[in-house]
CSV table of C-alpha atoms in Angstrom, one decimal:
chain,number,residue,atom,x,y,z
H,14,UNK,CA,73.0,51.1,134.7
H,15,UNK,CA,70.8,53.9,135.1
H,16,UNK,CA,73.2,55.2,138.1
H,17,UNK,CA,76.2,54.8,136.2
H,18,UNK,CA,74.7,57.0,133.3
H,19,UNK,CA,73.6,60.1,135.6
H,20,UNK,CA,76.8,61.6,136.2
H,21,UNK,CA,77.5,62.0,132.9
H,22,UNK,CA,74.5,63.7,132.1
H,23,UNK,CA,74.8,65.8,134.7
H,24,UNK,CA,77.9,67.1,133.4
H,25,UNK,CA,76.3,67.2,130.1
H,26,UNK,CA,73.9,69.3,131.4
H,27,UNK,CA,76.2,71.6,133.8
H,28,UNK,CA,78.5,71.9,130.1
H,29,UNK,CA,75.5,73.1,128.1
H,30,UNK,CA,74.6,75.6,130.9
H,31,UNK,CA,77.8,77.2,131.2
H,32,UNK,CA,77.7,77.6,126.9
H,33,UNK,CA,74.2,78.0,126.4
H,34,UNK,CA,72.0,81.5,127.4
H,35,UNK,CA,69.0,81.6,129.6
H,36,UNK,CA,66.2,80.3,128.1
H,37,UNK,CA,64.8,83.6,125.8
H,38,UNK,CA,65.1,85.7,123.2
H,39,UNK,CA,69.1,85.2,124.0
H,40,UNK,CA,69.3,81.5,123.4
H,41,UNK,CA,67.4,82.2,120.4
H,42,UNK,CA,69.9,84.5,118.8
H,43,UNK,CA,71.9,81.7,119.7
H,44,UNK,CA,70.6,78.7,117.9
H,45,UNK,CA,69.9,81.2,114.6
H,46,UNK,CA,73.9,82.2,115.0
H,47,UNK,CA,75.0,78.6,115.0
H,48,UNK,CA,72.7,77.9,111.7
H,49,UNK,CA,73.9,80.9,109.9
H,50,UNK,CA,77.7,80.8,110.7
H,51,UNK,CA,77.4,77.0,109.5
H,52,UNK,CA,76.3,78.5,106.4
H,53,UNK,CA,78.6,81.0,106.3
H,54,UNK,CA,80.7,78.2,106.7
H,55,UNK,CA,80.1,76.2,104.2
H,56,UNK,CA,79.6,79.3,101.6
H,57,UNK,CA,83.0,80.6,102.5
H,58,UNK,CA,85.5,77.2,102.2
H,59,UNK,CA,83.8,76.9,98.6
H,60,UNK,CA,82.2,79.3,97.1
H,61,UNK,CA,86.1,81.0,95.6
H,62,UNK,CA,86.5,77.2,94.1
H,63,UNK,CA,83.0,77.4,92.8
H,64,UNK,CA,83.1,81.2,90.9
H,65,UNK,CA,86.8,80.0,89.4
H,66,UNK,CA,86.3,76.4,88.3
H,67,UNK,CA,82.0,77.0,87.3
H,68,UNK,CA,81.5,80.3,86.7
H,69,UNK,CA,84.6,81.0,84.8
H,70,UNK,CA,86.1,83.5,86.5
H,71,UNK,CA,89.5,84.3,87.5
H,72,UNK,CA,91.0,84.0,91.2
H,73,UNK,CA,92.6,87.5,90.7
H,74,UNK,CA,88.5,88.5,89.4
H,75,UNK,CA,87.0,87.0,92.4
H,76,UNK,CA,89.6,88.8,94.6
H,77,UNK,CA,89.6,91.6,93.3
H,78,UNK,CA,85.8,92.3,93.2
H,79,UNK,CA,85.1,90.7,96.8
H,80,UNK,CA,87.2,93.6,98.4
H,81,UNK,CA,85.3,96.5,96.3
H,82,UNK,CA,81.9,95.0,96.7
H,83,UNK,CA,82.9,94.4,100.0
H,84,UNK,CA,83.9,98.4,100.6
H,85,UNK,CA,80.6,99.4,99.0
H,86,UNK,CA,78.7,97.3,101.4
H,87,UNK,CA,79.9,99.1,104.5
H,88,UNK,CA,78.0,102.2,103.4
H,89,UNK,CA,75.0,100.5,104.6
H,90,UNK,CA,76.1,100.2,108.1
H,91,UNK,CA,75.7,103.3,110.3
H,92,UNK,CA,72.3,103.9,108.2
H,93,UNK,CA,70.5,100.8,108.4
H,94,UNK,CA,71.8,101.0,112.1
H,95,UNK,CA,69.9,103.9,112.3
H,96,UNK,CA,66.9,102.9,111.2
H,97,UNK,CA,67.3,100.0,113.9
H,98,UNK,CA,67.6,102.6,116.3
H,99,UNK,CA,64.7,104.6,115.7
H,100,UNK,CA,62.0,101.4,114.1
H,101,UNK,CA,62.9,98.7,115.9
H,102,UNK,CA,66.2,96.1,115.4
H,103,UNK,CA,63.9,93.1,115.4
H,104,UNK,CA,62.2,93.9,111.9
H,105,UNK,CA,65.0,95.6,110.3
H,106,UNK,CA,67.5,92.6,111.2
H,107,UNK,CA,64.5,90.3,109.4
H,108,UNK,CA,64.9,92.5,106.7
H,109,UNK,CA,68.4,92.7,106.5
H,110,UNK,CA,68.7,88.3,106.4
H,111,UNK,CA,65.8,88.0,103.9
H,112,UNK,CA,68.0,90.6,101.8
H,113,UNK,CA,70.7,88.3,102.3
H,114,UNK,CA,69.1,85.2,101.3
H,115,UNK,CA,68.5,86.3,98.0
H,116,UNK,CA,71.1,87.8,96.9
H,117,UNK,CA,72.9,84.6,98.2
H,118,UNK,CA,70.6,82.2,96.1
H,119,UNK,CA,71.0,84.7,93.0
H,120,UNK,CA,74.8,84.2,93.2
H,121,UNK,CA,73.4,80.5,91.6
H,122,UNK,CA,72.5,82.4,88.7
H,123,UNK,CA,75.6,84.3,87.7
H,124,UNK,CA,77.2,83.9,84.9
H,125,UNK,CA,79.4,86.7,83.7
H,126,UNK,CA,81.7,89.0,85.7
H,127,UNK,CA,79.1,91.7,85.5
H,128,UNK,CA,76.3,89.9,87.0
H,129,UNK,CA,78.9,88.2,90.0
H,130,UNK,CA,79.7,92.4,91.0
H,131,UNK,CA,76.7,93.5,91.2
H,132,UNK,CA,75.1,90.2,93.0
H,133,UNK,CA,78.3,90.3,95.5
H,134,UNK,CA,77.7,93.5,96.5
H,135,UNK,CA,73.9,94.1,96.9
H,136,UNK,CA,75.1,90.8,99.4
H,137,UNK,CA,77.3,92.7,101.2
H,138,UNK,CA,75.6,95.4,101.6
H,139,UNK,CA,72.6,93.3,103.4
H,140,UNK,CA,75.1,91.9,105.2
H,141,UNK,CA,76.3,95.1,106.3
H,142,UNK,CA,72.5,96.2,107.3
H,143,UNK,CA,72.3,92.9,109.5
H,144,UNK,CA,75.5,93.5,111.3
H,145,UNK,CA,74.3,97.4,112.5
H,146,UNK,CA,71.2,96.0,113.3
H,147,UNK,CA,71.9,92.7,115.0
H,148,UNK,CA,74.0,95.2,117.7
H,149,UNK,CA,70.6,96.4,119.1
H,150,UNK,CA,68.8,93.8,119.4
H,151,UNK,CA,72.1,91.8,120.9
H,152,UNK,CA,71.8,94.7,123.3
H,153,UNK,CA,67.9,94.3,123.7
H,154,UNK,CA,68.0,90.3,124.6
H,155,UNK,CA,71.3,90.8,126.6
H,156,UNK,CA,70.2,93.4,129.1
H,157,UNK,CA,73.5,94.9,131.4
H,158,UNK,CA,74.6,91.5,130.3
H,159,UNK,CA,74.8,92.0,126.6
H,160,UNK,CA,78.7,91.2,126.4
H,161,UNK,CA,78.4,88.3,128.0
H,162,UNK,CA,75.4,87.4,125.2
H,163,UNK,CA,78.0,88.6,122.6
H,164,UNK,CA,80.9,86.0,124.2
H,165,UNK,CA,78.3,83.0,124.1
H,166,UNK,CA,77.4,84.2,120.1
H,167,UNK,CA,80.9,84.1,119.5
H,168,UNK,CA,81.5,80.2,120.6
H,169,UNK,CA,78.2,79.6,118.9
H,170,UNK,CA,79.9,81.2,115.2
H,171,UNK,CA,82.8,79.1,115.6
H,172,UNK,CA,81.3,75.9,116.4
H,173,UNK,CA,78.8,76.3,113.4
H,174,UNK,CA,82.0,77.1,111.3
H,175,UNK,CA,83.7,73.9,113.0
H,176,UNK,CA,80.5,71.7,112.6
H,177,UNK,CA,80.6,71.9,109.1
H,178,UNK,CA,84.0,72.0,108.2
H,179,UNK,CA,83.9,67.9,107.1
H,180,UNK,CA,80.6,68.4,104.8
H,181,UNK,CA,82.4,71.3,103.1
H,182,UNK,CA,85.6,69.1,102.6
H,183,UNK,CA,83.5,66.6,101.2
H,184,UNK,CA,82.1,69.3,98.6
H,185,UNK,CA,85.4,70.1,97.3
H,186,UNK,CA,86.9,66.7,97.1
H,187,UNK,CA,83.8,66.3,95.0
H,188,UNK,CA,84.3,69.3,92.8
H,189,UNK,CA,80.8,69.1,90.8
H,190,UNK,CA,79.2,72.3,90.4
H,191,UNK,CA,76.0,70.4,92.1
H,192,UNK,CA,78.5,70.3,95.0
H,193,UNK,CA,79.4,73.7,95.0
H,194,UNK,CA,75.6,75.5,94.5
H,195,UNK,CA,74.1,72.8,97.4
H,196,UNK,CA,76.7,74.8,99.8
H,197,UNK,CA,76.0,78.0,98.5
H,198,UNK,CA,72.0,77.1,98.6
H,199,UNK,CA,72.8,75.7,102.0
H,200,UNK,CA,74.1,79.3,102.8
H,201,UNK,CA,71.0,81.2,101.1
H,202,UNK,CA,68.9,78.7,103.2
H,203,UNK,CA,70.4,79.5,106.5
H,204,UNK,CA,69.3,83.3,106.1
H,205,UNK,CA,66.1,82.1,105.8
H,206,UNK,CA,65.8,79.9,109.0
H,207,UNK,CA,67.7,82.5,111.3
H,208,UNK,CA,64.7,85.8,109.6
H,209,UNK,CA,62.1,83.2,110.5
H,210,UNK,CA,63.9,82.4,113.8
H,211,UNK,CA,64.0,86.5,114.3
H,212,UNK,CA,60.3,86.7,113.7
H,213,UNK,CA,60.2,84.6,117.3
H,214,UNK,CA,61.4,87.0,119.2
H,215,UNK,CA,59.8,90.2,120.8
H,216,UNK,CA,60.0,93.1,119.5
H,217,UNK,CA,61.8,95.9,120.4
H,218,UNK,CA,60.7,99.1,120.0
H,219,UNK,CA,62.5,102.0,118.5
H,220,UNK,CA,63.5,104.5,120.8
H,221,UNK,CA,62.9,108.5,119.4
H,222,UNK,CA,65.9,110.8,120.4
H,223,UNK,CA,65.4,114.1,121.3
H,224,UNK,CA,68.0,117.3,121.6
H,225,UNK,CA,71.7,116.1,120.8
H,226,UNK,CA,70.6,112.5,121.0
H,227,UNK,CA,68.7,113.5,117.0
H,228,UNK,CA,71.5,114.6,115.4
H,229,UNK,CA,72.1,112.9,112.5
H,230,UNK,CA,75.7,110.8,112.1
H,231,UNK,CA,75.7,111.7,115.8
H,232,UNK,CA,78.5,109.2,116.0
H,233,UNK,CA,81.0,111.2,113.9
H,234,UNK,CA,80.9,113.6,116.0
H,235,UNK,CA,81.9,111.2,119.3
H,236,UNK,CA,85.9,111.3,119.6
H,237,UNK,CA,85.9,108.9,122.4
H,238,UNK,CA,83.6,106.0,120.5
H,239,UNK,CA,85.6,107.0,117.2
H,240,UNK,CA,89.3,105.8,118.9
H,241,UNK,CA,87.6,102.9,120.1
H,242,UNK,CA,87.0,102.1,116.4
H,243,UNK,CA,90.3,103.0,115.8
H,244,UNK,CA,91.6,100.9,118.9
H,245,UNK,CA,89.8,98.2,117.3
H,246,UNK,CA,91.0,98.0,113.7
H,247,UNK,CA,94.4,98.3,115.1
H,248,UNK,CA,93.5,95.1,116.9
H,249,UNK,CA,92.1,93.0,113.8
H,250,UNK,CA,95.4,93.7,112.7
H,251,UNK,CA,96.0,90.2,114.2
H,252,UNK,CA,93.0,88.8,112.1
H,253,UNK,CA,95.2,87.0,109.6
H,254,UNK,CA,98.2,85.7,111.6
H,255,UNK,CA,96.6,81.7,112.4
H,256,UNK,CA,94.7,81.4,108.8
H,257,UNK,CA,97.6,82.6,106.3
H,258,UNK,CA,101.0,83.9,107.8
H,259,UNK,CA,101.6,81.8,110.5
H,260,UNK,CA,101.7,78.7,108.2
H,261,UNK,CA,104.2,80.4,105.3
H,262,UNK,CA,106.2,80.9,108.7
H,263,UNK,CA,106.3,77.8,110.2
H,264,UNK,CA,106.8,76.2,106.4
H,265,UNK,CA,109.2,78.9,105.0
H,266,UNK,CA,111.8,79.8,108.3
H,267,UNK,CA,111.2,77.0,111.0
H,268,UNK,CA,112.2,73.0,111.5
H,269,UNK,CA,108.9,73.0,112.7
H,270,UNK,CA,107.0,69.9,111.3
H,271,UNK,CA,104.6,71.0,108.8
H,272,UNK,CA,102.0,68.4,109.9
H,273,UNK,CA,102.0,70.4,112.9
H,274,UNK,CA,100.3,73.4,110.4
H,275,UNK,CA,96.8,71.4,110.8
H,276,UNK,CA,96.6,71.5,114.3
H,277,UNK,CA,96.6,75.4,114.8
H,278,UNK,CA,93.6,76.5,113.8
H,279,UNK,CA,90.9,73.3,115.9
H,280,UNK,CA,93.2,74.5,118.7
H,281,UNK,CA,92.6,77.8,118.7
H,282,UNK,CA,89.0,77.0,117.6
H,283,UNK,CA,88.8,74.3,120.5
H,284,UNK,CA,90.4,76.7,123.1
H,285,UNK,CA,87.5,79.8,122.3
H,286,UNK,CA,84.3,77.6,122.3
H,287,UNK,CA,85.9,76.8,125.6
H,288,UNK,CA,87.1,79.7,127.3
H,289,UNK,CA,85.5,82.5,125.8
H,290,UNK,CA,82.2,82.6,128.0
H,291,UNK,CA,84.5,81.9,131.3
H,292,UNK,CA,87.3,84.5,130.2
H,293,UNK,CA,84.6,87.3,129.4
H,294,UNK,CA,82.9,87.0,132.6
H,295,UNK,CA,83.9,90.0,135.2
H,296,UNK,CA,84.1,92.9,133.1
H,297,UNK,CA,81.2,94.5,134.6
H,298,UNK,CA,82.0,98.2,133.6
H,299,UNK,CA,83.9,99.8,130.5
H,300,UNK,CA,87.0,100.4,132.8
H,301,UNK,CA,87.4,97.1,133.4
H,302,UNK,CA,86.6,95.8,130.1
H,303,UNK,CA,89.8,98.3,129.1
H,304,UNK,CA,92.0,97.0,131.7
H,305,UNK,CA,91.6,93.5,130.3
H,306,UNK,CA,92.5,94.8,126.6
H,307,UNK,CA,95.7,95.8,128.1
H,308,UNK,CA,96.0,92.2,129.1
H,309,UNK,CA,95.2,90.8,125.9
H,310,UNK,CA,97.9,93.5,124.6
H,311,UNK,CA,100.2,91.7,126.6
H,312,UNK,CA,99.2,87.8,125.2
H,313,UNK,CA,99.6,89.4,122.0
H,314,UNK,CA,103.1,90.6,122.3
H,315,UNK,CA,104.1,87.6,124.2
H,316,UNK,CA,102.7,85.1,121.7
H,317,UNK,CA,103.9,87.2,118.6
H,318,UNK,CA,107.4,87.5,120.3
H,319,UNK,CA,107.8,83.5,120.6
H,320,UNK,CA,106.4,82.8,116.9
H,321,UNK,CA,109.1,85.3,116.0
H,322,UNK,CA,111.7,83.2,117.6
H,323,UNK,CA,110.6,79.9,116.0
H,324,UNK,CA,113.5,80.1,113.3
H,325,UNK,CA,116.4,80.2,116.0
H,326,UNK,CA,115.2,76.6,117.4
H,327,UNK,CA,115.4,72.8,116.3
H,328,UNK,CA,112.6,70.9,115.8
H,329,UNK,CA,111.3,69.8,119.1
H,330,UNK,CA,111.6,72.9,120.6
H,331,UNK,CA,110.0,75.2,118.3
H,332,UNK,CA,107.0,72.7,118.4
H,333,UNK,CA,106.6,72.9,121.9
H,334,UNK,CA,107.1,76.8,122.1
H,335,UNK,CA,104.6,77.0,119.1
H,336,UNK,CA,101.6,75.5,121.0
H,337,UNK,CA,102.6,77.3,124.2
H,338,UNK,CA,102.5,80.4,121.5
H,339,UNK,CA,98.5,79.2,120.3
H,340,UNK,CA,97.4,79.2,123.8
H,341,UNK,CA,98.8,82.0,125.0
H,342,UNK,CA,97.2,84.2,121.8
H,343,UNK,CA,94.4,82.7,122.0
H,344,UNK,CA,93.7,84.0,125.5
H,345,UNK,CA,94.5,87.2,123.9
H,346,UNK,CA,91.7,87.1,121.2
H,347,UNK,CA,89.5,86.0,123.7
H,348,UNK,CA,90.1,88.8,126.3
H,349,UNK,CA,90.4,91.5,123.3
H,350,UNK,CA,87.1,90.5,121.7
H,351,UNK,CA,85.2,90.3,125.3
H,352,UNK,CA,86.6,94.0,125.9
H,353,UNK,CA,85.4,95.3,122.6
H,354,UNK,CA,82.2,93.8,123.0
H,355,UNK,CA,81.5,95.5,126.4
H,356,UNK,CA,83.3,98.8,125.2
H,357,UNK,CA,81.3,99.1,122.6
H,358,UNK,CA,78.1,98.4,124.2
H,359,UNK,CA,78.9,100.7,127.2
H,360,UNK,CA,80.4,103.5,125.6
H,361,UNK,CA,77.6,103.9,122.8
H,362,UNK,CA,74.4,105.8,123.6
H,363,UNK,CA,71.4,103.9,124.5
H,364,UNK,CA,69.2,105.5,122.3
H,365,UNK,CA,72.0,105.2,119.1
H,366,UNK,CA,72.9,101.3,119.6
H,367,UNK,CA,72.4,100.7,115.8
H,368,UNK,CA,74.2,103.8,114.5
H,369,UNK,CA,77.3,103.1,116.8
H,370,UNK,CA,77.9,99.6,116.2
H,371,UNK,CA,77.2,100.4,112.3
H,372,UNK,CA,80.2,102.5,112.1
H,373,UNK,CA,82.2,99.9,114.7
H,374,UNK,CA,81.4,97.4,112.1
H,375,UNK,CA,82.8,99.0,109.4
H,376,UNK,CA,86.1,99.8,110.9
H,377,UNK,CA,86.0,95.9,111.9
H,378,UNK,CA,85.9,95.3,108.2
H,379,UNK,CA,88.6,98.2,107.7
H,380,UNK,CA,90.9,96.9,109.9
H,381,UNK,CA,90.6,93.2,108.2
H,382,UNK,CA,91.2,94.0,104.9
H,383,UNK,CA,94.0,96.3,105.6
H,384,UNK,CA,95.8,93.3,108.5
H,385,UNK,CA,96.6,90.9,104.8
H,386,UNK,CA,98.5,93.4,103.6
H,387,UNK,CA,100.7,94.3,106.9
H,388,UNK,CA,100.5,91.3,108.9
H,389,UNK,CA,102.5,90.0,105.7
H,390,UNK,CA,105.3,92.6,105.2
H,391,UNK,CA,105.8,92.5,108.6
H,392,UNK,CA,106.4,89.4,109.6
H,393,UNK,CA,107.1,87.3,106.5
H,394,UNK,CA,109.4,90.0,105.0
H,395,UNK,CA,110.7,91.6,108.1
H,396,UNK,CA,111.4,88.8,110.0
H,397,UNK,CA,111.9,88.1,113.5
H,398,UNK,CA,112.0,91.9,114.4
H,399,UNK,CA,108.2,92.1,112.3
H,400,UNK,CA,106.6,89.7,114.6
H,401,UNK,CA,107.6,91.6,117.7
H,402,UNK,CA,106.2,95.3,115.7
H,403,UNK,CA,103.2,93.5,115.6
H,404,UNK,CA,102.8,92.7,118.7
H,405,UNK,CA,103.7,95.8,120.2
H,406,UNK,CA,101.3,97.4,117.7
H,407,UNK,CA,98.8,95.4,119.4
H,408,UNK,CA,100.1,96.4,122.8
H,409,UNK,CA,100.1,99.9,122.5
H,410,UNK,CA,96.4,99.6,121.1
H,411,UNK,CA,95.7,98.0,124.5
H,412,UNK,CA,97.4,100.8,126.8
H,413,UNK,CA,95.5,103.1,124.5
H,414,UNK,CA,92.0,101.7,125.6
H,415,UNK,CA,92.4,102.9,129.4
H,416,UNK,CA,92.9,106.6,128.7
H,417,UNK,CA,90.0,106.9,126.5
H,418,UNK,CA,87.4,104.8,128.4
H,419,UNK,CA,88.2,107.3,131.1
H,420,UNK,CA,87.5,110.4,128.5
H,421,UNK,CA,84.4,109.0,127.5
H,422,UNK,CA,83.1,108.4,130.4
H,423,UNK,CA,84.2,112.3,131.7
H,424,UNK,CA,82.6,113.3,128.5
H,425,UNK,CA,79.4,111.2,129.0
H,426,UNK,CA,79.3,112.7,132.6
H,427,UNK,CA,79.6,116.1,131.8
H,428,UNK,CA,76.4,118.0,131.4
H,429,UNK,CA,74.3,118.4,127.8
């Protein structure tokens, strides 16, 4: 019995290797991201049905005032990522995650539309200040690896998301407000855990630039890094596409079975805890990392192309080329967020880690809350022809990513 049951512990083992980090300051940041997206998790499936049905307030409110507090809170970005770059990322990330547990546990105490602004966006903006800081110290415990450390985060996020999705369907089918603030304090708690988690790790010391490297907003002055950021909210223009327009499609223009709607999102979920740590592997430089952003470019397109299609077949058919569709973006958003991650590592300054990925962050955010708004004229309104825009939106953002890792590095290369 004992020989039956080593093999598959072995692979157990050989499974969990390939996922987790090296034992460190990297499989740290690990664990802590696999709490705190579980409690983003949880927050974000109920916290809308919570501020409507509890607080009072109106979905069009609670839209509306989640995208402006949202827009403030990335004015905290590039300087809290500065203040990571010259004090250390370790402290300021603690910071930054206390911050956010309380402004998460405060959102239990709103009651008027007043108090749910200005709550929302002192979150956001802590949340904001984690993102530029996390970057450096992702950078810190990752070493020349640090993409890679970025690739295993990302499976951690979406398995914490996935882990949790049952508990918050429970909450909602019981639609109590006790149900609603225990995900919320569930949230609030998981900031906690991850600054304690933080506190763990070693620190890293803040680096003090000298010459160029102390400018201030020395990053809006980099025209390389600043079309990455541009490259890259051209990118999350996909960002929306599995979550909200693919199903109207598939429900609105196809014989596709709508059953088959529940099944997009765990696969692509399933297929990125999966592949994304294998898939990001091999980009060792930032010329590589832009060759394979062509190639997600490509997945894009082709993907995009098919789902377009889906109207012009029967049934069967459409279901079949639908999946074949989900895999093949999938391996697209795998190979575009590996590319970004090593871009912007290895095309930001060494010394300016924070302030760079500060600003990156923000046009992450940019480029998500502008995709709603395209990705569904597009394609729900345009049609067939909108799918394949988008895609070669997507590709040319790709092609664009080889010319200007070159200038960047000519630029980096050329003397102060």
């Amino acid at each position: 019995m004992t020989q039956t049951a080593r093999p598959p512990r072995a692979a157990i083992r050989r499974a969990l290797k390939s996922v987790l980090p090296e034992p460190g300051p990297g499989r740290n940041l690990y664990w802590s991201t696999l709490i705190n997206s579980a409690g983003n998790g949880l927050f974000l499936t109920t916290s809308s049905l919570y501020f409507v049905r509890c607080v009072g307030l109106t979905p069009a409110e609670v839209g509306l005032w989640l995208t402006v507090s949202g827009l403030i809170g990335m004015l905290a970005g590039v300087p809290v990522g500065r203040i990571a770059d010259r004090h250390g990322p370790r402290e300021t990330y603690v910071v930054s995650l206390v911050a956010e547990a309380l402004a998460t546990g405060a959102l239990l105490l709103t009651r008027s539309l007043v108090s749910f602004v200005v709550v929302t966006t002192i979150a956001f903006l802590a949340a904001s200040a984690s993102s530029s800081s996390r970057g450096p110290l992702v950078r810190a415990a990752g070493g020349e690896r640090a993409a890679q450390l970025r690739s295993r985060l990302r499976t951690a996020m979406n398995l914490g998301v996935t882990l949790v999705g049952p508990v918050a369907a429970v909450a909602i089918s019981v639609d109590s407000p006790l149900a609603y603030q225990s995900m919320i304090a569930c949230d609030a708690l998981s900031f906690a855990v991850c600054a304690l988690m933080t506190l763990r790790m070693p620190r890293v010391p803040g680096t003090k630039a000298t010459g160029t490297a102390s400018r201030r907003w020395r990053v809006f002055t980099d025209r390389p890094y600043l079309t990455l950021i541009g490259i890259n909210a051209v990118i999350m223009q996909q960002f929306p596409v599995l979550t909200l327009v693919l199903p109207l499609w598939i429900s609105l223009h196809t014989q596709v079975p709508r059953w088959v709607v529940g099944l997009v999102v765990p696969l692509n979920t399933v297929l990125v805890v999966l592949l994304q740590v294998r898939l990001s592997q091999g980009m060792e430089s930032p010329v590589s990392a832009a060759r394979v952003m062509v190639r997600a470019g490509l997945a894009f397109l082709a993907s995009l192309a098919l789902i377009g299609f889906l109207g012009h077949m029967s049934a069967a058919p459409a279901t079949v080329a639908l999946i074949v569709a989900i895999v093949v973006y999938t391996l697209g958003e795998i190979w575009s967020t590996a590319s970004v991650y090593e871009l912007s590592f290895g095309l930001a300054p060494a010394e300016a880690q924070g302030e760079y990925l500060g600003l990156l962050s923000n046009g992450t955010a940019i480029g998500r809350l502008t995709s709603q708004a395209l990705v569904t004229t597009l394609c729900l309104t345009v049609g067939t022809a909108g799918w394949i825009v988008l895609g070669l939106l997507l590709l040319g953002a790709g092609l664009v990513a080889v010319p200007t890792t070159k200038w960047a590095g000519r630029k980096q290369a050329a003397p102060a």
